[in-house]
Structure formats: structure tokens, C-alpha cells
Amino acid sequence: MLIESLRAPARARPGQTVDLRLAIRSQRATSGTVFLREGDELVDLDPSTPGTGLAVALDPGVRTIALPFPLADAGTHRFEAVFEPNDLSEDRVLENNIGTAVTFVEGPARVLVIDPSAGVESTPLVSALTQAS
């Protein structure tokens, strides 16, 4: 088995929950556990069970798994998914059981207003921008 891809949206907004799409290909029916890291932190994919991984059963072919993830902070979010088979003898190449993806989360919009009139001319613009946010 191998991870064909881990897909994430290229861009997102702070507070948005995105669906990471993990595609795993298996030659035969097998089972194992999917683990997800965001940066250096291990993500608990199934809080209702002990541990941090998500148990999966694979049939021959490709299986796509949606992994919802809330993005709280602005910045670059790097994801790494790893599939660990329950029976290591069924997987000859463990190095291809890793997929990575990146999402950029934009921070709040900012506007720089330069007004040599000390605010006399820009006050209506600043008021409109403040009300719109």
C-alpha cells in the first residue's frame, strides 16, 4: 500500500475548517492506522478512541479519506499524513506511506492610509473601512 496524495486547499481563512483529502492505494484488503501531524503536533483524528490515529480498513484499489481540520491561526500550515499497517509484513516499502500538503492561512486584512492632512481628508475613508470590517 502507499499514500497517493494528501490534498489540502492552497489558501484558507482563519477559523475555517478545511477538508484534507488522503488517498491511499492498496493492492489487497488490509487495515492499519492513519496519523496526522500539523507542523510538529500530532492531531487526534478520533477523539472517541484511545490514541491519536484513525483506524482504517482498506479494500483493493484507492480509498479517499476526508480529514476535517480547523485552522485557527494565520500563517503556513504543513500537514503530514502517515499510514501504518497493522501487519508490517504486508507492506514492503514503508517510505511511501507518507503524504504532505500545505495550506496558507491569510491574516486579517490591513490598510495603510497616508494622509498629509492629519486625517482631515482621510477620515471618511477610514470610517467606511472600519464599518465594513
PDB file of C-alpha atoms in Angstrom:
ATOM      1  CA  MET A   1       0.000   0.000   0.000  1.00  0.00           C
ATOM      2  CA  LEU A   2       1.010   3.619  -0.466  1.00  0.00           C
ATOM      3  CA  ILE A   3      -0.257   7.126   0.048  1.00  0.00           C
ATOM      4  CA  GLU A   4      -1.001   8.508  -3.410  1.00  0.00           C
ATOM      5  CA  SER A   5      -1.705  12.011  -2.183  1.00  0.00           C
ATOM      6  CA  LEU A   6      -2.640  14.297   0.656  1.00  0.00           C
ATOM      7  CA  ARG A   7      -4.560  17.288  -0.668  1.00  0.00           C
ATOM      8  CA  ALA A   8      -5.318  20.496   1.158  1.00  0.00           C
ATOM      9  CA  PRO A   9      -6.685  23.805  -0.094  1.00  0.00           C
ATOM     10  CA  ALA A  10      -3.899  26.181  -1.104  1.00  0.00           C
ATOM     11  CA  ARG A  11      -5.459  29.056   0.846  1.00  0.00           C
ATOM     12  CA  ALA A  12      -7.915  29.393   3.720  1.00  0.00           C
ATOM     13  CA  ARG A  13      -9.198  31.943   6.217  1.00  0.00           C
ATOM     14  CA  PRO A  14      -8.544  31.925   9.977  1.00  0.00           C
ATOM     15  CA  GLY A  15     -11.282  29.965  11.734  1.00  0.00           C
ATOM     16  CA  GLN A  16     -12.153  27.950   8.629  1.00  0.00           C
ATOM     17  CA  THR A  17     -12.379  24.152   8.793  1.00  0.00           C
ATOM     18  CA  VAL A  18     -10.826  22.569   5.717  1.00  0.00           C
ATOM     19  CA  ASP A  19     -11.115  19.010   4.447  1.00  0.00           C
ATOM     20  CA  LEU A  20      -7.778  17.347   3.922  1.00  0.00           C
ATOM     21  CA  ARG A  21      -8.177  14.542   1.349  1.00  0.00           C
ATOM     22  CA  LEU A  22      -5.987  11.490   1.868  1.00  0.00           C
ATOM     23  CA  ALA A  23      -5.819   8.954  -0.976  1.00  0.00           C
ATOM     24  CA  ILE A  24      -4.392   5.523  -0.059  1.00  0.00           C
ATOM     25  CA  ARG A  25      -3.852   2.773  -2.640  1.00  0.00           C
ATOM     26  CA  SER A  26      -3.769  -0.857  -1.575  1.00  0.00           C
ATOM     27  CA  GLN A  27      -3.108  -3.982  -3.637  1.00  0.00           C
ATOM     28  CA  ARG A  28      -5.164  -6.162  -1.289  1.00  0.00           C
ATOM     29  CA  ALA A  29      -7.542  -5.882   1.636  1.00  0.00           C
ATOM     30  CA  THR A  30      -5.693  -4.729   4.725  1.00  0.00           C
ATOM     31  CA  SER A  31      -6.070  -2.487   7.743  1.00  0.00           C
ATOM     32  CA  GLY A  32      -3.994  -0.007   9.647  1.00  0.00           C
ATOM     33  CA  THR A  33      -3.933   3.397  11.277  1.00  0.00           C
ATOM     34  CA  VAL A  34      -3.679   6.877   9.785  1.00  0.00           C
ATOM     35  CA  PHE A  35      -1.799   9.521  11.769  1.00  0.00           C
ATOM     36  CA  LEU A  36      -1.786  13.246  11.018  1.00  0.00           C
ATOM     37  CA  ARG A  37       0.672  15.932  12.050  1.00  0.00           C
ATOM     38  CA  GLU A  38       0.118  19.654  11.696  1.00  0.00           C
ATOM     39  CA  GLY A  39       3.585  21.153  11.982  1.00  0.00           C
ATOM     40  CA  ASP A  40       5.218  19.277  14.851  1.00  0.00           C
ATOM     41  CA  GLU A  41       1.945  18.460  16.613  1.00  0.00           C
ATOM     42  CA  LEU A  42       0.195  15.097  16.362  1.00  0.00           C
ATOM     43  CA  VAL A  43      -3.541  15.577  15.695  1.00  0.00           C
ATOM     44  CA  ASP A  44      -6.124  13.359  17.413  1.00  0.00           C
ATOM     45  CA  LEU A  45      -8.146  12.097  14.439  1.00  0.00           C
ATOM     46  CA  ASP A  46     -10.606  10.081  16.535  1.00  0.00           C
ATOM     47  CA  PRO A  47     -11.138  11.618  19.988  1.00  0.00           C
ATOM     48  CA  SER A  48     -13.671   8.904  20.889  1.00  0.00           C
ATOM     49  CA  THR A  49     -10.970   6.188  20.952  1.00  0.00           C
ATOM     50  CA  PRO A  50      -7.641   5.869  22.759  1.00  0.00           C
ATOM     51  CA  GLY A  51      -4.593   7.103  20.875  1.00  0.00           C
ATOM     52  CA  THR A  52      -4.333   9.748  18.185  1.00  0.00           C
ATOM     53  CA  GLY A  53      -4.729   7.716  14.998  1.00  0.00           C
ATOM     54  CA  LEU A  54      -7.713   6.780  12.875  1.00  0.00           C
ATOM     55  CA  ALA A  55      -8.230   3.048  12.285  1.00  0.00           C
ATOM     56  CA  VAL A  56      -8.991   2.293   8.619  1.00  0.00           C
ATOM     57  CA  ALA A  57      -9.821  -0.811   6.616  1.00  0.00           C
ATOM     58  CA  LEU A  58      -8.667  -0.820   3.009  1.00  0.00           C
ATOM     59  CA  ASP A  59     -10.059  -2.792   0.082  1.00  0.00           C
ATOM     60  CA  PRO A  60      -8.008  -3.275  -3.080  1.00  0.00           C
ATOM     61  CA  GLY A  61      -7.799  -0.014  -5.025  1.00  0.00           C
ATOM     62  CA  VAL A  62      -7.844   3.602  -3.892  1.00  0.00           C
ATOM     63  CA  ARG A  63      -9.672   4.839  -0.816  1.00  0.00           C
ATOM     64  CA  THR A  64     -10.098   8.554  -0.147  1.00  0.00           C
ATOM     65  CA  ILE A  65     -10.470   9.667   3.448  1.00  0.00           C
ATOM     66  CA  ALA A  66     -11.654  13.168   4.413  1.00  0.00           C
ATOM     67  CA  LEU A  67      -9.886  14.601   7.432  1.00  0.00           C
ATOM     68  CA  PRO A  68     -11.578  17.820   8.614  1.00  0.00           C
ATOM     69  CA  PHE A  69      -9.150  20.236  10.234  1.00  0.00           C
ATOM     70  CA  PRO A  70      -9.908  23.634  11.856  1.00  0.00           C
ATOM     71  CA  LEU A  71      -7.392  26.341  11.003  1.00  0.00           C
ATOM     72  CA  ALA A  72      -7.249  28.810  13.862  1.00  0.00           C
ATOM     73  CA  ASP A  73      -4.105  30.830  13.159  1.00  0.00           C
ATOM     74  CA  ALA A  74      -2.800  32.767  10.201  1.00  0.00           C
ATOM     75  CA  GLY A  75       0.394  31.508   8.598  1.00  0.00           C
ATOM     76  CA  THR A  76       1.669  28.414   6.831  1.00  0.00           C
ATOM     77  CA  HIS A  77       0.193  25.091   7.948  1.00  0.00           C
ATOM     78  CA  ARG A  78       2.149  21.987   6.921  1.00  0.00           C
ATOM     79  CA  PHE A  79       0.380  18.635   7.164  1.00  0.00           C
ATOM     80  CA  GLU A  80       1.893  15.159   7.119  1.00  0.00           C
ATOM     81  CA  ALA A  81      -0.221  12.007   6.980  1.00  0.00           C
ATOM     82  CA  VAL A  82       1.273   8.580   7.725  1.00  0.00           C
ATOM     83  CA  PHE A  83      -0.334   5.174   7.214  1.00  0.00           C
ATOM     84  CA  GLU A  84       0.906   2.390   9.486  1.00  0.00           C
ATOM     85  CA  PRO A  85      -0.323  -1.101   8.504  1.00  0.00           C
ATOM     86  CA  ASN A  86      -1.408  -3.426  11.299  1.00  0.00           C
ATOM     87  CA  ASP A  87       0.715  -6.190   9.748  1.00  0.00           C
ATOM     88  CA  LEU A  88       4.106  -4.786   8.724  1.00  0.00           C
ATOM     89  CA  SER A  89       4.855  -7.906   6.657  1.00  0.00           C
ATOM     90  CA  GLU A  90       2.114  -6.843   4.203  1.00  0.00           C
ATOM     91  CA  ASP A  91       3.943  -3.623   3.294  1.00  0.00           C
ATOM     92  CA  ARG A  92       7.347  -3.892   1.618  1.00  0.00           C
ATOM     93  CA  VAL A  93       8.074  -0.151   1.282  1.00  0.00           C
ATOM     94  CA  LEU A  94       7.166   1.873   4.363  1.00  0.00           C
ATOM     95  CA  GLU A  95       8.747   5.062   2.928  1.00  0.00           C
ATOM     96  CA  ASN A  96       5.803   5.569   0.540  1.00  0.00           C
ATOM     97  CA  ASN A  97       3.279   5.640   3.380  1.00  0.00           C
ATOM     98  CA  ILE A  98       3.722   9.387   3.912  1.00  0.00           C
ATOM     99  CA  GLY A  99       1.900  12.281   2.262  1.00  0.00           C
ATOM    100  CA  THR A 100       2.354  16.006   2.784  1.00  0.00           C
ATOM    101  CA  ALA A 101       0.358  19.127   1.996  1.00  0.00           C
ATOM    102  CA  VAL A 102       0.488  22.835   2.802  1.00  0.00           C
ATOM    103  CA  THR A 103      -2.231  25.444   3.349  1.00  0.00           C
ATOM    104  CA  PHE A 104      -1.617  29.176   3.662  1.00  0.00           C
ATOM    105  CA  VAL A 105      -3.959  30.968   6.050  1.00  0.00           C
ATOM    106  CA  GLU A 106      -4.196  34.678   5.433  1.00  0.00           C
ATOM    107  CA  GLY A 107      -4.259  37.059   8.351  1.00  0.00           C
ATOM    108  CA  PRO A 108      -6.730  39.872   8.775  1.00  0.00           C
ATOM    109  CA  ALA A 109      -6.736  42.473   6.027  1.00  0.00           C
ATOM    110  CA  ARG A 110      -4.835  45.678   6.711  1.00  0.00           C
ATOM    111  CA  VAL A 111      -4.901  49.040   5.022  1.00  0.00           C
ATOM    112  CA  LEU A 112      -2.292  51.746   5.403  1.00  0.00           C
ATOM    113  CA  VAL A 113      -3.694  55.223   4.991  1.00  0.00           C
ATOM    114  CA  ILE A 114      -1.189  58.014   4.483  1.00  0.00           C
ATOM    115  CA  ASP A 115      -2.733  61.430   4.815  1.00  0.00           C
ATOM    116  CA  PRO A 116      -0.593  64.580   4.940  1.00  0.00           C
ATOM    117  CA  SER A 117      -3.684  66.499   6.116  1.00  0.00           C
ATOM    118  CA  ALA A 118      -3.513  64.767   9.532  1.00  0.00           C
ATOM    119  CA  GLY A 119      -6.804  62.971   8.995  1.00  0.00           C
ATOM    120  CA  VAL A 120      -8.873  65.799   7.582  1.00  0.00           C
ATOM    121  CA  GLU A 121      -9.133  64.265   4.113  1.00  0.00           C
ATOM    122  CA  SER A 122      -8.944  60.575   5.089  1.00  0.00           C
ATOM    123  CA  THR A 123     -11.487  60.465   7.929  1.00  0.00           C
ATOM    124  CA  PRO A 124     -14.450  59.448   5.686  1.00  0.00           C
ATOM    125  CA  LEU A 125     -12.369  56.658   4.092  1.00  0.00           C
ATOM    126  CA  VAL A 126     -11.105  55.361   7.436  1.00  0.00           C
ATOM    127  CA  SER A 127     -14.664  55.412   8.839  1.00  0.00           C
ATOM    128  CA  ALA A 128     -16.013  53.474   5.864  1.00  0.00           C
ATOM    129  CA  LEU A 129     -13.248  50.857   6.101  1.00  0.00           C
ATOM    130  CA  THR A 130     -13.758  50.455   9.852  1.00  0.00           C
ATOM    131  CA  GLN A 131     -17.517  49.963   9.454  1.00  0.00           C
ATOM    132  CA  ALA A 132     -17.006  47.425   6.667  1.00  0.00           C
ATOM    133  CA  SER A 133     -14.751  45.168   8.749  1.00  0.00           C
TER     134      SER A 133
END
